[in-house]
Structure formats: structure tokens, C-alpha cells
Amino acid sequence: MKRDQKCIRWRVVRDRCFVSVVLVFMFFVIFGGVWTVYPVVFSISILCGVFHSIVTAILSIATISFFSFAAFRCAGTPPNILWGSYPAVGKDDLENYTYCHYCSKPKSPRAHHCRSCRKCVLDMDHHCPFIGNCVGSANHRSFIAFLISAVLSTIYVSIMSAYAGLRTWPPLKYSLGHINGVSSSELAWRIINEIVVAFLRSALLLSSRGLILAYLFIASVSLQIGLSILLWQQLSYIYQGKTYLSHLSSQTDNEEEKKDCQNLVTFFGLQYSVTRFLPTFRVTRKRHIK
């Protein structure tokens, strides 16, 4: 028991550290991007600067808001059912229920106990240390929205940091030397080597603004790849009508998959099918009068 309590405390500390790091990183990207990109954008035209300001504000507010909803909202509370009495058992209210030894109460078939959160979570997908919370029925939609806004934000940051970096990067200085009598393969290798050396030599002359732009570009591209893979995985599970944990259990139980786009529509809160909002065309036939 003492060992389990130490593990739980360590997980809580780990989750809080991850959440703090993620929040600090997001604010650093926002304010660092503002400080480095804004002078370049406003030097082009005021219209470009205003457009960039609006896009930056929308992506920043959306990303931080959805992250807060996913991190600080309850992941999902299982239904409270009266148990231990004859009426509940007689009405089959506890059918397919199992007993949770951690919570000391019945657990619904759609719930799963999380040791990090120390409670049962309804429709639990997984426990994410980066939000310090489980992803369940109550915050799964906010988690997907956070991934979408984060992917869009990283794409925009990578584009703007690359554009601003190219405009502020020191000029490359290189010389190929004598190229007479040099083979094509050796010439190509010499050109590549000279470009790389000139690029690294010019990087030493970068200002603090240029270094931050280079870091923002590398970090945004790296996060863009990882978050896109995670988003694709999450949407594929939703398309199958499953969560990550139910996907693992279905592999062992050999359950049939029910893939349908309607699962995505239902997940995002649309009550009706997509075809309901599409235009319908009726074909009328002319009657022939004899």
C-alpha cells in the first residue's frame, strides 16, 4: 500500500510538472513569436500586420482555452447507481457491472479506473500526462479540439518563423574556388559542403531574434509531426466507434469493428446525419396522356 501511494504521488507531481511545462512553452511560443515576427510583418504593410495579429489572437485563445478545458475539467463521472439493496439487483440495474476494488463500489461497463486520477472515468480513452488529466466522456471533445488547434498553430508558426527567418538571416558568403577539371560528382559535393559551411558560419552571426526564430521553426515542425500522428490516431478510433482502451480490449476479444462516418458526426455533437444538411434532388416524371 505504501509503495502504491508513493507511485500515485509521483504521478501527481509528474502530471503537474508536465502541465506547467506545456503552459510555459505555449506562452513562450506566443510571446516569442510576437516579439520576433511582428517587426518583419509590419514592415511589409499594415494590412499584413493586422491580419497576422488577428490570426495569432484566434489561434492563441483557441489553443489555450481548449487545453484548459481538457486539463482542468472532470474527465467523466460514471452514473451513480444505488447498490447493495434488493431493488437495484432485482431491476437488473447492475447488469454487466464489475466491482472496482479501488473505489469500493460497482463499476459500469463503460468505465475504467485510473490510478493516477484515483477514480473511475466514464468512456476513458487514456491518461495524458501533458494535460495532467484523463481523457474521458466529458473532455474528449475538448482534447480533440486542442489537438486540432495545436496542429494549426504549429503550422502557422513554422510558416511565419521560416518567412521571418529568411528575411532576417545574414547573407551567405561562399566561394567554390577553381572548378576547372573537376568531375561533376566532386563539384556537386563541393557545392553542398560549401553551402553547409556558409550556412553554419552565418548562423554564428544571428541576433537573439534570429535564434528564437530558428528555435520556433524547429520546435513547431517537430510538434506538428507528433501532434498530427496523435490526432490521426484519435480520429481513427472515433471513426471506429471506440476509445484507445476499448480498442485494446477488442483486439483480445476479437470484436467486429463498426466503422462509420456517423461516429465522427455523433462525437462532435451533431444530432442528425450529414446527409440531412445536403440538398436533395427529386426526379419528376412526366405523365403521358393517351
mmCIF file of C-alpha atoms in Angstrom:
data_model
loop_
_atom_site.group_PDB
_atom_site.id
_atom_site.type_symbol
_atom_site.label_atom_id
_atom_site.label_comp_id
_atom_site.label_asym_id
_atom_site.label_seq_id
_atom_site.Cartn_x
_atom_site.Cartn_y
_atom_site.Cartn_z
ATOM 1 C CA MET A 1 0.000 0.000 0.000
ATOM 2 C CA LYS A 2 2.805 2.448 0.862
ATOM 3 C CA ARG A 3 4.511 1.684 -2.436
ATOM 4 C CA ASP A 4 1.284 2.354 -4.347
ATOM 5 C CA GLN A 5 0.796 5.656 -2.528
ATOM 6 C CA LYS A 6 4.340 6.735 -3.428
ATOM 7 C CA CYS A 7 3.706 5.855 -7.083
ATOM 8 C CA ILE A 8 0.465 7.832 -7.051
ATOM 9 C CA ARG A 9 2.182 10.870 -5.505
ATOM 10 C CA TRP A 10 4.954 10.636 -8.081
ATOM 11 C CA ARG A 11 2.400 10.527 -10.901
ATOM 12 C CA VAL A 12 0.609 13.586 -9.500
ATOM 13 C CA VAL A 13 3.888 15.529 -9.277
ATOM 14 C CA ARG A 14 4.832 14.374 -12.790
ATOM 15 C CA ASP A 15 1.493 15.472 -14.241
ATOM 16 C CA ARG A 16 1.701 18.899 -12.587
ATOM 17 C CA CYS A 17 5.234 19.393 -13.917
ATOM 18 C CA PHE A 18 4.135 18.415 -17.436
ATOM 19 C CA VAL A 19 1.161 20.794 -17.331
ATOM 20 C CA SER A 20 3.390 23.637 -16.105
ATOM 21 C CA VAL A 21 5.965 22.960 -18.841
ATOM 22 C CA VAL A 22 3.286 22.853 -21.550
ATOM 23 C CA LEU A 23 1.743 26.145 -20.371
ATOM 24 C CA VAL A 24 5.145 27.861 -20.176
ATOM 25 C CA PHE A 25 6.031 26.573 -23.649
ATOM 26 C CA MET A 26 2.760 27.809 -25.163
ATOM 27 C CA PHE A 27 3.188 31.280 -23.675
ATOM 28 C CA PHE A 28 6.810 31.320 -24.826
ATOM 29 C CA VAL A 29 5.771 30.473 -28.386
ATOM 30 C CA ILE A 30 3.077 33.177 -28.333
ATOM 31 C CA PHE A 31 5.168 35.995 -26.873
ATOM 32 C CA GLY A 32 8.367 34.884 -28.606
ATOM 33 C CA GLY A 33 6.569 34.787 -31.937
ATOM 34 C CA VAL A 34 5.054 38.201 -31.315
ATOM 35 C CA TRP A 35 8.450 39.702 -30.488
ATOM 36 C CA THR A 36 10.279 38.148 -33.449
ATOM 37 C CA VAL A 37 7.715 38.084 -36.254
ATOM 38 C CA TYR A 38 5.761 41.310 -35.745
ATOM 39 C CA PRO A 39 8.534 43.725 -36.839
ATOM 40 C CA VAL A 40 9.002 41.769 -40.075
ATOM 41 C CA VAL A 41 5.279 41.517 -40.836
ATOM 42 C CA PHE A 42 4.504 45.181 -40.117
ATOM 43 C CA SER A 43 7.469 46.236 -42.250
ATOM 44 C CA ILE A 44 5.683 44.759 -45.273
ATOM 45 C CA SER A 45 2.352 46.526 -44.789
ATOM 46 C CA ILE A 46 -0.072 47.473 -42.044
ATOM 47 C CA LEU A 47 -2.743 45.218 -43.574
ATOM 48 C CA CYS A 48 -0.461 42.168 -43.310
ATOM 49 C CA GLY A 49 0.319 43.096 -39.721
ATOM 50 C CA VAL A 50 -3.345 43.401 -38.769
ATOM 51 C CA PHE A 51 -4.192 40.098 -40.480
ATOM 52 C CA HIS A 52 -1.304 38.375 -38.681
ATOM 53 C CA SER A 53 -2.448 39.859 -35.358
ATOM 54 C CA ILE A 54 -5.990 38.547 -35.815
ATOM 55 C CA VAL A 55 -4.832 35.037 -36.792
ATOM 56 C CA THR A 56 -2.364 34.936 -33.878
ATOM 57 C CA ALA A 57 -5.028 36.019 -31.378
ATOM 58 C CA ILE A 58 -7.574 33.459 -32.626
ATOM 59 C CA LEU A 59 -5.124 30.532 -32.604
ATOM 60 C CA SER A 60 -3.675 31.508 -29.206
ATOM 61 C CA ILE A 61 -7.045 31.905 -27.486
ATOM 62 C CA ALA A 62 -8.409 28.704 -29.026
ATOM 63 C CA THR A 63 -5.369 26.589 -28.136
ATOM 64 C CA ILE A 64 -5.110 27.805 -24.529
ATOM 65 C CA SER A 65 -8.894 27.573 -23.990
ATOM 66 C CA PHE A 66 -9.229 24.018 -25.284
ATOM 67 C CA PHE A 67 -6.135 22.972 -23.335
ATOM 68 C CA SER A 68 -7.674 24.392 -20.147
ATOM 69 C CA PHE A 69 -10.986 22.619 -20.798
ATOM 70 C CA ALA A 70 -9.209 19.296 -21.370
ATOM 71 C CA ALA A 71 -6.811 19.664 -18.439
ATOM 72 C CA PHE A 72 -8.953 21.173 -15.679
ATOM 73 C CA ARG A 73 -12.394 19.745 -16.472
ATOM 74 C CA CYS A 74 -13.595 16.471 -14.956
ATOM 75 C CA ALA A 75 -12.878 13.679 -17.426
ATOM 76 C CA GLY A 76 -16.191 11.909 -16.889
ATOM 77 C CA THR A 77 -18.112 10.667 -13.863
ATOM 78 C CA PRO A 78 -19.786 7.232 -14.080
ATOM 79 C CA PRO A 79 -23.509 7.115 -13.244
ATOM 80 C CA ASN A 80 -24.293 6.778 -9.546
ATOM 81 C CA ILE A 81 -26.482 3.741 -9.006
ATOM 82 C CA LEU A 82 -27.891 2.580 -5.692
ATOM 83 C CA TRP A 83 -26.312 -0.755 -4.926
ATOM 84 C CA GLY A 84 -26.278 -3.216 -2.096
ATOM 85 C CA SER A 85 -30.065 -3.347 -1.955
ATOM 86 C CA TYR A 86 -32.587 -5.740 -3.436
ATOM 87 C CA PRO A 87 -34.428 -3.218 -5.722
ATOM 88 C CA ALA A 88 -31.242 -2.363 -7.616
ATOM 89 C CA VAL A 89 -30.379 -6.030 -8.150
ATOM 90 C CA GLY A 90 -33.938 -7.046 -8.871
ATOM 91 C CA LYS A 91 -34.373 -4.456 -11.639
ATOM 92 C CA ASP A 92 -31.113 -5.563 -13.308
ATOM 93 C CA ASP A 93 -29.584 -2.117 -12.751
ATOM 94 C CA LEU A 94 -26.192 -3.736 -12.091
ATOM 95 C CA GLU A 95 -26.167 -5.942 -15.167
ATOM 96 C CA ASN A 96 -22.693 -6.205 -16.764
ATOM 97 C CA TYR A 97 -21.241 -4.213 -13.875
ATOM 98 C CA THR A 98 -17.966 -5.194 -12.234
ATOM 99 C CA TYR A 99 -16.637 -4.328 -8.806
ATOM 100 C CA CYS A 100 -13.876 -1.724 -8.522
ATOM 101 C CA HIS A 101 -11.594 -2.656 -5.643
ATOM 102 C CA TYR A 102 -10.004 0.805 -5.623
ATOM 103 C CA CYS A 103 -13.243 2.794 -5.350
ATOM 104 C CA SER A 104 -15.029 0.014 -3.393
ATOM 105 C CA LYS A 105 -18.166 0.244 -5.493
ATOM 106 C CA PRO A 106 -19.624 -1.224 -8.706
ATOM 107 C CA LYS A 107 -18.064 -0.097 -11.969
ATOM 108 C CA SER A 108 -20.136 0.364 -15.110
ATOM 109 C CA PRO A 109 -19.023 -1.493 -18.271
ATOM 110 C CA ARG A 110 -18.096 1.829 -19.943
ATOM 111 C CA ALA A 111 -15.933 2.986 -17.016
ATOM 112 C CA HIS A 112 -12.292 2.346 -16.262
ATOM 113 C CA HIS A 113 -10.339 3.086 -13.108
ATOM 114 C CA CYS A 114 -7.361 5.435 -13.420
ATOM 115 C CA ARG A 115 -4.724 5.051 -10.725
ATOM 116 C CA SER A 116 -3.233 8.465 -11.449
ATOM 117 C CA CYS A 117 -6.569 10.270 -11.026
ATOM 118 C CA ARG A 118 -7.618 7.784 -8.291
ATOM 119 C CA LYS A 119 -11.148 7.426 -9.607
ATOM 120 C CA CYS A 120 -13.229 5.682 -12.260
ATOM 121 C CA VAL A 121 -13.656 7.584 -15.528
ATOM 122 C CA LEU A 122 -16.560 7.111 -17.923
ATOM 123 C CA ASP A 123 -15.522 6.200 -21.512
ATOM 124 C CA MET A 124 -11.868 6.585 -20.601
ATOM 125 C CA ASP A 125 -9.570 6.831 -23.609
ATOM 126 C CA HIS A 126 -6.202 7.223 -21.859
ATOM 127 C CA HIS A 127 -4.453 9.207 -19.164
ATOM 128 C CA CYS A 128 -2.456 12.047 -20.720
ATOM 129 C CA PRO A 129 0.359 13.401 -18.514
ATOM 130 C CA PHE A 130 0.707 16.503 -20.713
ATOM 131 C CA ILE A 131 -2.743 17.710 -19.644
ATOM 132 C CA GLY A 132 -2.457 16.103 -16.206
ATOM 133 C CA ASN A 133 -5.859 14.503 -16.624
ATOM 134 C CA CYS A 134 -7.669 11.552 -18.112
ATOM 135 C CA VAL A 135 -9.369 11.817 -21.494
ATOM 136 C CA GLY A 136 -12.942 10.649 -20.990
ATOM 137 C CA SER A 137 -16.514 11.322 -21.991
ATOM 138 C CA ALA A 138 -16.609 14.858 -20.539
ATOM 139 C CA ASN A 139 -13.384 16.277 -22.010
ATOM 140 C CA HIS A 140 -12.639 14.042 -25.022
ATOM 141 C CA ARG A 141 -14.154 16.585 -27.403
ATOM 142 C CA SER A 142 -12.082 19.381 -25.847
ATOM 143 C CA PHE A 143 -8.953 17.230 -26.178
ATOM 144 C CA ILE A 144 -9.581 16.682 -29.909
ATOM 145 C CA ALA A 145 -10.266 20.399 -30.369
ATOM 146 C CA PHE A 146 -6.998 21.177 -28.574
ATOM 147 C CA LEU A 147 -5.102 18.837 -30.915
ATOM 148 C CA ILE A 148 -6.681 20.438 -33.988
ATOM 149 C CA SER A 149 -5.939 23.986 -32.818
ATOM 150 C CA ALA A 150 -2.404 22.992 -31.780
ATOM 151 C CA VAL A 151 -1.681 21.441 -35.199
ATOM 152 C CA LEU A 152 -2.994 24.543 -36.977
ATOM 153 C CA SER A 153 -0.986 26.779 -34.646
ATOM 154 C CA THR A 154 2.263 24.872 -35.229
ATOM 155 C CA ILE A 155 1.723 25.005 -38.995
ATOM 156 C CA TYR A 156 1.224 28.771 -38.829
ATOM 157 C CA VAL A 157 4.222 29.251 -36.505
ATOM 158 C CA SER A 158 6.500 27.214 -38.783
ATOM 159 C CA ILE A 159 5.436 29.200 -41.868
ATOM 160 C CA MET A 160 5.797 32.617 -40.241
ATOM 161 C CA SER A 161 9.072 31.800 -38.467
ATOM 162 C CA ALA A 162 10.551 30.476 -41.732
ATOM 163 C CA TYR A 163 9.422 33.582 -43.616
ATOM 164 C CA ALA A 164 10.730 35.982 -40.962
ATOM 165 C CA GLY A 165 13.940 33.990 -40.614
ATOM 166 C CA LEU A 166 14.693 34.157 -44.331
ATOM 167 C CA ARG A 167 14.252 37.942 -44.276
ATOM 168 C CA THR A 168 16.499 38.431 -41.233
ATOM 169 C CA TRP A 169 19.104 35.723 -41.909
ATOM 170 C CA PRO A 170 22.631 37.064 -42.567
ATOM 171 C CA PRO A 171 23.784 36.754 -46.203
ATOM 172 C CA LEU A 172 25.652 33.585 -47.139
ATOM 173 C CA LYS A 173 29.254 34.040 -48.260
ATOM 174 C CA TYR A 174 30.950 31.156 -50.020
ATOM 175 C CA SER A 175 33.461 30.538 -52.773
ATOM 176 C CA LEU A 176 33.911 27.400 -54.858
ATOM 177 C CA GLY A 177 37.489 28.104 -55.827
ATOM 178 C CA HIS A 178 38.892 26.601 -59.000
ATOM 179 C CA ILE A 179 36.394 24.299 -60.727
ATOM 180 C CA ASN A 180 38.306 23.629 -63.953
ATOM 181 C CA GLY A 181 38.935 19.960 -64.491
ATOM 182 C CA VAL A 182 36.720 18.908 -61.600
ATOM 183 C CA SER A 183 34.307 15.997 -62.114
ATOM 184 C CA SER A 184 30.582 16.530 -61.781
ATOM 185 C CA SER A 185 30.255 14.380 -58.651
ATOM 186 C CA GLU A 186 33.140 16.166 -56.922
ATOM 187 C CA LEU A 187 31.726 19.534 -57.949
ATOM 188 C CA ALA A 188 28.304 18.651 -56.517
ATOM 189 C CA TRP A 189 29.880 17.522 -53.249
ATOM 190 C CA ARG A 190 31.959 20.723 -53.071
ATOM 191 C CA ILE A 191 28.870 22.881 -53.642
ATOM 192 C CA ILE A 192 26.884 21.119 -50.916
ATOM 193 C CA ASN A 193 29.789 21.277 -48.480
ATOM 194 C CA GLU A 194 30.360 24.971 -49.161
ATOM 195 C CA ILE A 195 26.674 25.811 -48.713
ATOM 196 C CA VAL A 196 26.508 23.966 -45.386
ATOM 197 C CA VAL A 197 29.683 25.643 -44.110
ATOM 198 C CA ALA A 198 28.433 29.062 -45.230
ATOM 199 C CA PHE A 199 25.075 28.414 -43.566
ATOM 200 C CA LEU A 200 26.709 27.471 -40.253
ATOM 201 C CA ARG A 201 29.115 30.407 -40.486
ATOM 202 C CA SER A 202 26.219 32.828 -40.984
ATOM 203 C CA ALA A 203 24.301 31.214 -38.093
ATOM 204 C CA LEU A 204 27.037 32.394 -35.743
ATOM 205 C CA LEU A 205 26.134 35.966 -36.712
ATOM 206 C CA LEU A 206 22.469 35.584 -35.802
ATOM 207 C CA SER A 207 20.919 38.010 -33.355
ATOM 208 C CA SER A 208 18.770 36.922 -30.420
ATOM 209 C CA ARG A 209 15.685 37.433 -32.592
ATOM 210 C CA GLY A 210 17.109 35.151 -35.281
ATOM 211 C CA LEU A 211 17.996 32.429 -32.764
ATOM 212 C CA ILE A 212 14.459 32.435 -31.386
ATOM 213 C CA LEU A 213 13.061 32.225 -34.919
ATOM 214 C CA ALA A 214 15.266 29.215 -35.650
ATOM 215 C CA TYR A 215 14.142 27.535 -32.420
ATOM 216 C CA LEU A 216 10.467 28.255 -33.110
ATOM 217 C CA PHE A 217 10.759 26.736 -36.584
ATOM 218 C CA ILE A 218 12.451 23.531 -35.388
ATOM 219 C CA ALA A 219 10.136 23.123 -32.368
ATOM 220 C CA SER A 220 6.948 23.814 -34.340
ATOM 221 C CA VAL A 221 7.827 21.355 -37.105
ATOM 222 C CA SER A 222 8.682 18.646 -34.559
ATOM 223 C CA LEU A 223 5.459 19.195 -32.606
ATOM 224 C CA GLN A 224 3.486 19.366 -35.831
ATOM 225 C CA ILE A 225 4.564 15.851 -36.794
ATOM 226 C CA GLY A 226 3.895 14.338 -33.366
ATOM 227 C CA LEU A 227 0.529 16.043 -32.824
ATOM 228 C CA SER A 228 -0.650 15.171 -36.340
ATOM 229 C CA ILE A 229 0.058 11.479 -35.712
ATOM 230 C CA LEU A 230 -1.773 11.615 -32.373
ATOM 231 C CA LEU A 231 -4.734 13.445 -33.931
ATOM 232 C CA TRP A 232 -4.969 10.919 -36.770
ATOM 233 C CA GLN A 233 -4.889 8.060 -34.267
ATOM 234 C CA GLN A 234 -7.630 9.627 -32.148
ATOM 235 C CA LEU A 235 -9.884 10.317 -35.151
ATOM 236 C CA SER A 236 -9.401 6.761 -36.429
ATOM 237 C CA TYR A 237 -10.565 5.353 -33.085
ATOM 238 C CA ILE A 238 -13.572 7.681 -33.084
ATOM 239 C CA TYR A 239 -14.346 6.610 -36.659
ATOM 240 C CA GLN A 240 -14.412 3.011 -35.419
ATOM 241 C CA GLY A 241 -16.676 3.992 -32.520
ATOM 242 C CA LYS A 242 -14.018 3.091 -29.942
ATOM 243 C CA THR A 243 -11.625 4.559 -27.446
ATOM 244 C CA TYR A 244 -7.989 3.601 -27.045
ATOM 245 C CA LEU A 245 -8.738 1.261 -24.133
ATOM 246 C CA SER A 246 -11.716 -0.322 -25.877
ATOM 247 C CA HIS A 247 -9.509 -0.799 -28.954
ATOM 248 C CA LEU A 248 -7.029 -2.755 -26.842
ATOM 249 C CA SER A 249 -9.783 -4.883 -25.318
ATOM 250 C CA SER A 250 -11.385 -5.539 -28.720
ATOM 251 C CA GLN A 251 -8.093 -6.932 -30.023
ATOM 252 C CA THR A 252 -8.154 -9.582 -27.309
ATOM 253 C CA ASP A 253 -11.898 -10.259 -27.609
ATOM 254 C CA ASN A 254 -11.878 -10.258 -31.451
ATOM 255 C CA GLU A 255 -14.873 -7.932 -31.646
ATOM 256 C CA GLU A 256 -16.141 -6.720 -35.015
ATOM 257 C CA GLU A 257 -15.427 -3.109 -35.909
ATOM 258 C CA LYS A 258 -18.317 -0.814 -36.815
ATOM 259 C CA LYS A 259 -16.621 1.828 -38.941
ATOM 260 C CA ASP A 260 -18.899 4.680 -39.932
ATOM 261 C CA CYS A 261 -18.580 8.426 -40.510
ATOM 262 C CA GLN A 262 -21.684 8.809 -38.377
ATOM 263 C CA ASN A 263 -19.475 8.010 -35.364
ATOM 264 C CA LEU A 264 -17.497 11.190 -36.064
ATOM 265 C CA VAL A 265 -20.697 13.204 -36.524
ATOM 266 C CA THR A 266 -22.132 11.907 -33.246
ATOM 267 C CA PHE A 267 -18.877 12.514 -31.385
ATOM 268 C CA PHE A 268 -18.770 16.185 -32.344
ATOM 269 C CA GLY A 269 -22.333 16.702 -31.131
ATOM 270 C CA LEU A 270 -24.373 16.704 -34.339
ATOM 271 C CA GLN A 271 -27.702 15.011 -33.719
ATOM 272 C CA TYR A 272 -28.520 14.288 -37.322
ATOM 273 C CA SER A 273 -26.665 12.693 -40.174
ATOM 274 C CA VAL A 274 -24.599 14.805 -42.541
ATOM 275 C CA THR A 275 -26.870 13.845 -45.421
ATOM 276 C CA ARG A 276 -29.705 15.707 -43.682
ATOM 277 C CA PHE A 277 -27.990 19.025 -44.483
ATOM 278 C CA LEU A 278 -27.175 18.175 -48.104
ATOM 279 C CA PRO A 279 -29.529 19.286 -50.871
ATOM 280 C CA THR A 280 -31.925 16.686 -52.185
ATOM 281 C CA PHE A 281 -32.914 16.389 -55.798
ATOM 282 C CA ARG A 282 -36.246 14.931 -56.761
ATOM 283 C CA VAL A 283 -36.783 13.432 -60.158
ATOM 284 C CA THR A 284 -40.262 14.008 -61.531
ATOM 285 C CA ARG A 285 -41.607 12.008 -64.419
ATOM 286 C CA LYS A 286 -43.992 13.414 -66.952
ATOM 287 C CA ARG A 287 -47.240 11.596 -67.377
ATOM 288 C CA HIS A 288 -48.114 10.588 -70.864
ATOM 289 C CA ILE A 289 -51.706 11.388 -71.757
ATOM 290 C CA LYS A 290 -53.236 8.975 -74.154
#
